[in-house]
mmCIF file of C-alpha atoms in Angstrom:
data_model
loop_
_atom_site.group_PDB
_atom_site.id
_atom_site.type_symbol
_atom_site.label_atom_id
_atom_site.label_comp_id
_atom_site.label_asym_id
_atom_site.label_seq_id
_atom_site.Cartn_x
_atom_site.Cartn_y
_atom_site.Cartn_z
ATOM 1 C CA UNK J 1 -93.998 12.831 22.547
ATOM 2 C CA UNK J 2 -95.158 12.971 26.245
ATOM 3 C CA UNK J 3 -93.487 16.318 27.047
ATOM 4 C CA UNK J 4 -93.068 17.605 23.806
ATOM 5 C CA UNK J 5 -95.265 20.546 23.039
ATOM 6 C CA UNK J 6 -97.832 19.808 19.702
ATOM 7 C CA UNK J 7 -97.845 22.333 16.669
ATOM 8 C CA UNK J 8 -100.111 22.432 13.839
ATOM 9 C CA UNK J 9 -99.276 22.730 10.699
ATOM 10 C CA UNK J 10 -101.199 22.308 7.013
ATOM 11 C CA UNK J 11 -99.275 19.447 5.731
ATOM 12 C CA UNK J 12 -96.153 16.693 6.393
ATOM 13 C CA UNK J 13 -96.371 15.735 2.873
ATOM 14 C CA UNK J 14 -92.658 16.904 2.534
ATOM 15 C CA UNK J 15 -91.363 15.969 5.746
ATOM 16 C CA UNK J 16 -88.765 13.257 5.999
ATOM 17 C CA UNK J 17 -86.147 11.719 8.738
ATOM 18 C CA UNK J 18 -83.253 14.002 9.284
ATOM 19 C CA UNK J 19 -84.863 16.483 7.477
ATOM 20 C CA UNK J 20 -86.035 20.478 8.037
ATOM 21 C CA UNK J 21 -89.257 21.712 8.554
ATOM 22 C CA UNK J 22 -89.921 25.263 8.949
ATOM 23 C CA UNK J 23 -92.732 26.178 11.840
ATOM 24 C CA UNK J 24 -93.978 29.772 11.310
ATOM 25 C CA UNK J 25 -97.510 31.976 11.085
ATOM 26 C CA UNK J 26 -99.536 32.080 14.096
ATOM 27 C CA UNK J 27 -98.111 28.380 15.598
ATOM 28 C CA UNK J 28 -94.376 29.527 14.756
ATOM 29 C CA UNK J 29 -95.235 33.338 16.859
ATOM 30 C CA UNK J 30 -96.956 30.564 19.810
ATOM 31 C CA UNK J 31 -93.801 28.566 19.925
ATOM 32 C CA UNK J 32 -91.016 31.319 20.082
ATOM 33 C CA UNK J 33 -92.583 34.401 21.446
ATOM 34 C CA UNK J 34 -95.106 32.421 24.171
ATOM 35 C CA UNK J 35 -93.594 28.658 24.667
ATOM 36 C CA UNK J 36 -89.996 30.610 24.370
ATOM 37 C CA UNK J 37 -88.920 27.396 22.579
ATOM 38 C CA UNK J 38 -85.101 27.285 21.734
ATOM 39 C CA UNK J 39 -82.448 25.120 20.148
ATOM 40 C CA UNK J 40 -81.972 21.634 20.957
ATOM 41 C CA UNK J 41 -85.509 21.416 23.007
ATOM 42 C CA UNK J 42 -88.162 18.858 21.608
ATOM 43 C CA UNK J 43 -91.437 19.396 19.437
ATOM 44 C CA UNK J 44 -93.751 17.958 17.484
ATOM 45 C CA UNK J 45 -95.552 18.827 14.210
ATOM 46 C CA UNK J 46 -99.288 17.578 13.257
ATOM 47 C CA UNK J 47 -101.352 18.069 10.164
ATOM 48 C CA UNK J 48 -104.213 17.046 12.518
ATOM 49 C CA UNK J 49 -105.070 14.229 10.603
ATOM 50 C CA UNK J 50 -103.150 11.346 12.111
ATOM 51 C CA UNK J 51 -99.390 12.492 10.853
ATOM 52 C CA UNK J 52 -96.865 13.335 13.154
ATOM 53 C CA UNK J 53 -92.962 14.486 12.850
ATOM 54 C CA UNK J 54 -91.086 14.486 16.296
ATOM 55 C CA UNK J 55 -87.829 16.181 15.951
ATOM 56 C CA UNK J 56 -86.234 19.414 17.858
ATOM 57 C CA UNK J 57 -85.508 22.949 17.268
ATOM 58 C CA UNK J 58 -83.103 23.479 15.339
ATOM 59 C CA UNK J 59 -82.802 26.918 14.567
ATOM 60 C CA UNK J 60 -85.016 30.259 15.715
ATOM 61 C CA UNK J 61 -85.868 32.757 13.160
ATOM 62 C CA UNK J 62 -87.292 36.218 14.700
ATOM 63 C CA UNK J 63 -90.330 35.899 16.943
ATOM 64 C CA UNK J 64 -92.429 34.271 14.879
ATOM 65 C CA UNK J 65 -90.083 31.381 13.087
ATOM 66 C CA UNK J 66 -88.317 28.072 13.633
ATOM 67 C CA UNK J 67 -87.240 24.980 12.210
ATOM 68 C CA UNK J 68 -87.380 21.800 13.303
ATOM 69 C CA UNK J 69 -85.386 18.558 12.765
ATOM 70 C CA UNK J 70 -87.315 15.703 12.195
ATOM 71 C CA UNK J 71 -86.278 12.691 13.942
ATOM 72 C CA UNK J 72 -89.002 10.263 13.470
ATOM 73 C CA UNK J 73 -92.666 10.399 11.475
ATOM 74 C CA UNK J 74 -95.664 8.751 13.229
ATOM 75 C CA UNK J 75 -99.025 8.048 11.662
ATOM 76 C CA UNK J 76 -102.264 7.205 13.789
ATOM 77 C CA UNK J 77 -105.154 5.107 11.661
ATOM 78 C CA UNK J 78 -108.207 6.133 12.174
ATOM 79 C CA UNK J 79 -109.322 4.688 15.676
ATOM 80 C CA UNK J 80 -112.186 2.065 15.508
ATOM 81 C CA UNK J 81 -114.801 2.384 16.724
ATOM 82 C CA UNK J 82 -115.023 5.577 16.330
ATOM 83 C CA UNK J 83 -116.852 7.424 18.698
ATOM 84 C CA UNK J 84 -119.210 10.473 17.597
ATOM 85 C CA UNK J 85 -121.021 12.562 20.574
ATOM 86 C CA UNK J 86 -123.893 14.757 19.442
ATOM 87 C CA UNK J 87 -124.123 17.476 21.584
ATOM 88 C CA UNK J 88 -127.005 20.081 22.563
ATOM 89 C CA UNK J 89 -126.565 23.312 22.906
ATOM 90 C CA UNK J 90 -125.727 24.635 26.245
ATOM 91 C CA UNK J 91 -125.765 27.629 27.712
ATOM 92 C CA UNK J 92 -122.932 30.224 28.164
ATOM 93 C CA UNK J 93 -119.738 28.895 27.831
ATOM 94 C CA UNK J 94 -120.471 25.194 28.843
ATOM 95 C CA UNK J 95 -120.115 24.376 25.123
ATOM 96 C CA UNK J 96 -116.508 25.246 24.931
ATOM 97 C CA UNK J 97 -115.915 23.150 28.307
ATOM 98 C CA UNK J 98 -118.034 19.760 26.639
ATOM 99 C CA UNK J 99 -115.267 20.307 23.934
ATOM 100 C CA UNK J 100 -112.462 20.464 25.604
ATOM 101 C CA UNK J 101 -113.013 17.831 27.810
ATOM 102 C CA UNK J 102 -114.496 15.397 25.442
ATOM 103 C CA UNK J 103 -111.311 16.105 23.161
ATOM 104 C CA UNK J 104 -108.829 15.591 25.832
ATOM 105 C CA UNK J 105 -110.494 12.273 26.772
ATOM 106 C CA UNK J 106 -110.640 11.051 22.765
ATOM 107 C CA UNK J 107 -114.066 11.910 21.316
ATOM 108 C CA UNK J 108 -113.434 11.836 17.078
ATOM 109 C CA UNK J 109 -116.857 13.788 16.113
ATOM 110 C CA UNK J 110 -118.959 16.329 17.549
ATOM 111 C CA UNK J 111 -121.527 17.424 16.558
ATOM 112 C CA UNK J 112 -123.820 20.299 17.832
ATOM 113 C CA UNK J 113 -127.488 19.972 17.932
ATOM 114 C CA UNK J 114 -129.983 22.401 18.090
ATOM 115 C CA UNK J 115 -132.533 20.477 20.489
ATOM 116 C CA UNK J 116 -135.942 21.815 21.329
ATOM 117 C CA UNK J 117 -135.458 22.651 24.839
ATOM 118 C CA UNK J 118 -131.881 24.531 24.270
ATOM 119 C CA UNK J 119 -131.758 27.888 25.713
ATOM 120 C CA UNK J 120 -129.596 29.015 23.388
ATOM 121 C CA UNK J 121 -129.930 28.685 19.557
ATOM 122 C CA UNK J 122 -127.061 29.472 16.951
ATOM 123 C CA UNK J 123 -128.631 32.155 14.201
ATOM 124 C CA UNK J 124 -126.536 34.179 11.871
ATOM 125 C CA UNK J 125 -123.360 35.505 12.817
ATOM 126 C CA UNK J 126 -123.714 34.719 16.165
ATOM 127 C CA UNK J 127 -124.196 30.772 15.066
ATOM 128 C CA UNK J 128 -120.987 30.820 12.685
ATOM 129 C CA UNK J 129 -118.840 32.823 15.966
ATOM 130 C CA UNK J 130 -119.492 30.163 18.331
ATOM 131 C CA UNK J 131 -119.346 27.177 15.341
ATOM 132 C CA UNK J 132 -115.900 28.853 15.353
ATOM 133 C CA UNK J 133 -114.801 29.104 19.080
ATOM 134 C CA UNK J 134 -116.098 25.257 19.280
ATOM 135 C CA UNK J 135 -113.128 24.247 16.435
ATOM 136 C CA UNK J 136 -111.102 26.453 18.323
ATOM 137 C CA UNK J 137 -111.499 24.817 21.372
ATOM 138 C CA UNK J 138 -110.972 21.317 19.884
ATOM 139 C CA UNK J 139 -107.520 22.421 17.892
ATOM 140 C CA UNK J 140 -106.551 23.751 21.260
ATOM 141 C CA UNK J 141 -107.578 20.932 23.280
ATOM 142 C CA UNK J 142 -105.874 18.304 21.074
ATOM 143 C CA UNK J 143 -102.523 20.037 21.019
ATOM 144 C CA UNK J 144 -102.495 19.887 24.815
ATOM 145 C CA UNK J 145 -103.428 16.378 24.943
ATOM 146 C CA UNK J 146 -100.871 15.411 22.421
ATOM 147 C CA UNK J 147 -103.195 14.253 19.696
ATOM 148 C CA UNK J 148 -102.227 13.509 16.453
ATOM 149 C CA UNK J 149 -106.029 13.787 15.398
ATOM 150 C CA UNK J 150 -107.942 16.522 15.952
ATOM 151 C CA UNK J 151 -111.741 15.568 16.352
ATOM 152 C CA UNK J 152 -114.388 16.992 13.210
ATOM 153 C CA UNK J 153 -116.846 19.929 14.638
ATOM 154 C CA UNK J 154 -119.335 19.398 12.559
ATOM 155 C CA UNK J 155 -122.037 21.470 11.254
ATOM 156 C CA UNK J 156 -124.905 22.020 13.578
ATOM 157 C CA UNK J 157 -127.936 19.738 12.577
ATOM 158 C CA UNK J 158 -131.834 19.635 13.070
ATOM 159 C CA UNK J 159 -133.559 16.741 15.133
ATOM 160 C CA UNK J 160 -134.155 15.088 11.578
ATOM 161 C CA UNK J 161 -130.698 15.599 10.258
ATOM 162 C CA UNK J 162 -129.387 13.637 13.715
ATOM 163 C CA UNK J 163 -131.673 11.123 13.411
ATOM 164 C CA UNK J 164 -130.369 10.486 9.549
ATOM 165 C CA UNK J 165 -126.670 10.148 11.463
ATOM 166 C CA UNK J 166 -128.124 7.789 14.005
ATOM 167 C CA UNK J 167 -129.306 5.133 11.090
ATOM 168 C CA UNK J 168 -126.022 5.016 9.882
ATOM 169 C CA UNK J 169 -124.607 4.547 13.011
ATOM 170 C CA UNK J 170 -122.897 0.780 13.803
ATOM 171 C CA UNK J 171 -124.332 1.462 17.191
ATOM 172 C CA UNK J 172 -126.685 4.499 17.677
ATOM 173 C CA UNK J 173 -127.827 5.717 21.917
ATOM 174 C CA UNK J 174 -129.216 8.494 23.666
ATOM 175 C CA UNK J 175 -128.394 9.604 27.108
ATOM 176 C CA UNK J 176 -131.492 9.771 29.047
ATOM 177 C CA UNK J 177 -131.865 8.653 32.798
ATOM 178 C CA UNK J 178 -135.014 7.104 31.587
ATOM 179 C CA UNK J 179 -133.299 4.291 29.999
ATOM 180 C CA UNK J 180 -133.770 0.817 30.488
ATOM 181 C CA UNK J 181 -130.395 -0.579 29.869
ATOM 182 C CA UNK J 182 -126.951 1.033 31.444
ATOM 183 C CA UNK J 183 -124.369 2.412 28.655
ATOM 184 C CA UNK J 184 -121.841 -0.154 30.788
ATOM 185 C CA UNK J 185 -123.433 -3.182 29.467
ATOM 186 C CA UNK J 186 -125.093 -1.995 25.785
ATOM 187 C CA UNK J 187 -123.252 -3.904 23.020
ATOM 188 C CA UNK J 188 -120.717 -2.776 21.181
ATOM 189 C CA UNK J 189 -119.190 -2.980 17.843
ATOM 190 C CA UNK J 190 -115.788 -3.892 17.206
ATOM 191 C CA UNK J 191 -115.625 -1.183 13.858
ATOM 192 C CA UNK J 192 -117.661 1.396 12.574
ATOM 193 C CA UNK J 193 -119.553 4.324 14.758
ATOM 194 C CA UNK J 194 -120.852 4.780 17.693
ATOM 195 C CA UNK J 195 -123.263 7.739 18.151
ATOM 196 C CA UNK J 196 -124.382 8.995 21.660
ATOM 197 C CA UNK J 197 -126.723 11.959 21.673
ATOM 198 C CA UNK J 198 -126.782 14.050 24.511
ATOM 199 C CA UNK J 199 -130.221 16.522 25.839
ATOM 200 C CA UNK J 200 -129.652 19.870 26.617
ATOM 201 C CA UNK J 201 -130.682 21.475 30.547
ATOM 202 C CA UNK J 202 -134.186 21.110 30.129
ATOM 203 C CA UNK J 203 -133.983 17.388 28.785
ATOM 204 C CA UNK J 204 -135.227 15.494 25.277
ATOM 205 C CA UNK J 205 -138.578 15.764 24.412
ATOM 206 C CA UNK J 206 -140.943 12.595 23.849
ATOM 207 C CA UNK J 207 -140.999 13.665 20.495
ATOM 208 C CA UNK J 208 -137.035 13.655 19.761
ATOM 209 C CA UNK J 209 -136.501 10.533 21.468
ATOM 210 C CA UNK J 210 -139.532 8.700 19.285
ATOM 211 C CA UNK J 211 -137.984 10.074 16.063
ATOM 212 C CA UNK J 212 -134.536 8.860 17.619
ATOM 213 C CA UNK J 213 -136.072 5.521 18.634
ATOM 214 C CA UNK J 214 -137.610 4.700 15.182
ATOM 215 C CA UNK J 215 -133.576 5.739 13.592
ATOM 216 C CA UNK J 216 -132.557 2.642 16.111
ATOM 217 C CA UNK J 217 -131.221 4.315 19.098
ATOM 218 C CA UNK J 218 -132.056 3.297 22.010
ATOM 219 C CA UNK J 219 -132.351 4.971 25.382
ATOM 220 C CA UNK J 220 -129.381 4.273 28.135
ATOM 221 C CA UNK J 221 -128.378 5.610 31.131
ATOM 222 C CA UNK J 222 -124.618 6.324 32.571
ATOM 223 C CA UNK J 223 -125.631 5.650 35.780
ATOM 224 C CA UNK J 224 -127.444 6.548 39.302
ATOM 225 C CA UNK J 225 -126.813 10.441 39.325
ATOM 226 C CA UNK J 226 -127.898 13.156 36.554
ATOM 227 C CA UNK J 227 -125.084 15.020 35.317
ATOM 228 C CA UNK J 228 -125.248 18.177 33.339
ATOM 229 C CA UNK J 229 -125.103 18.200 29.491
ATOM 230 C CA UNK J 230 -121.824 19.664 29.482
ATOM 231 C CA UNK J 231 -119.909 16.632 31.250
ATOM 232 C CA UNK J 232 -122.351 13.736 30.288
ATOM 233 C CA UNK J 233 -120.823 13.022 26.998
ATOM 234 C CA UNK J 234 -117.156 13.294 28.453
ATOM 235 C CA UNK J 235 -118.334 10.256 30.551
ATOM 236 C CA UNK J 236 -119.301 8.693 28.554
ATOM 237 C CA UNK J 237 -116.700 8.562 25.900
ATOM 238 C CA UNK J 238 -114.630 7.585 28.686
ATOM 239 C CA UNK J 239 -116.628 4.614 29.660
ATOM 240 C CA UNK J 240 -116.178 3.520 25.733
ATOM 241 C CA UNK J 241 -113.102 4.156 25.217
ATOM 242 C CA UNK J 242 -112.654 1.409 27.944
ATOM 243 C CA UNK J 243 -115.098 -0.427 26.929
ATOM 244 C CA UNK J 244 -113.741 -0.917 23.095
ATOM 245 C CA UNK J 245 -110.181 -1.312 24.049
ATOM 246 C CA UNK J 246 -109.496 2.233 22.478
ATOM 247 C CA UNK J 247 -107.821 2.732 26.277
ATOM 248 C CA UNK J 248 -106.064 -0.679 26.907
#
């Protein structure tokens, strides 16, 4: 699965050992007419959601059509902890790169938050376009990091809505360089979530991390240097990932 090229499809419900499944639509056109995949060369098929079928091509229909042979079926459980970033809005395109790079590293929620000192602010149509180029970005980004499961985009939620998510949490931070206690030595839980929130440019207000604060999370900091809101939560996945065992 190391070399082999990911492919989504909607289900492996069907899919069996020695079997045929056909790869077509917009992932089929990607695999023959821009990976030029042919006969005989390895892929694998994801419904996203943990399930896997490895296998090869095994025949090429067209430019937009292929079938693959399944040699083996893989299923990833659900990963625990899991490990849910919230994420302010930043500006330009520094949204799509906190994706990506959080997915590639092995973030399982984002979730976008309108924070009071974000520049920019999803409204209407312009909102639901870049809701959409976020889940883009993650699909994308967890084919070409071989994941089985592509991490939830969630809805974008108010200061109160996050805070809601943070009392649920099994362990519920904020990133602020103002905290007392370094991420690297907070305790963790073996199951359930962990929640990180992460400011936008211009910071969290007092009066986001009070409401935070009274949901139970606490302030932390990654370390000695302030880095920007679009690779803060990437480190800091990382440093839990290693931190729970996820990467041992």
């Amino acid at each position: 699965m190391s070399t082999a090229p990911v492919f989504l499809v909607e289900s492996l419900a069907a899919a069996g050992p020695g079997g045929l499944l056909p790869l077509d639509g917009a992932e089929g056109r990607h695999a023959v007419s821009v990976r030029r995949l042919r006969v005989g060369e390895p892929i694998v098929l994801t419904d996203g959601r943990g399930a896997g079928a490895l296998g090869t091509v095994a025949a090429v229909d067209g430019r937009e059509r292929l079938e693959v042979a399944v040699a083996e079926l893989r299923h990833e459980p659900p990963p625990l902890p899991s490990i849910t970033v919230v994420q302010a809005l930043p500006k330009g395109d520094r949204g799509e790169l906190a994706v990506e790079t959080m997915t590639e590293t092995g973030v399982d929620r984002i979730i976008p938050w309108a924070a009071a000192r974000c520049v920019t602010q999803w409204r209407g149509e312009r909102g639901a376009r870049a809701l959409a180029k976020w889940r883009a970005t993650a699909r994308e980004a967890a084919k070409q990091s071989r994941r089985l499961r592509i991490p939830e985009i969630a809805e974008p939620l108010t200061t109160s809505e996050v805070a809601a998510v943070l009392a649920d949490a099994a362990f519920a931070g904020v990133l602020h360089e103002a905290g007392a206690e370094p991420l690297a030595s907070a305790e963790l839980p073996a199951e359930g979530e962990i929640v990180l929130v992460v400011g936008p440019e211009g910071g969290v207000t007092p009066e986001e991390l009070a409401a935070f604060e009274a949901a139970g999370a606490r302030a932390h900091r990654l370390g000695p240097t302030i880095l920007r809101t679009s690779t803060a939560g990437t480190a800091a996945t990382a440093l839990l990932l290693t931190r729970t065992g996820r990467w041992a």
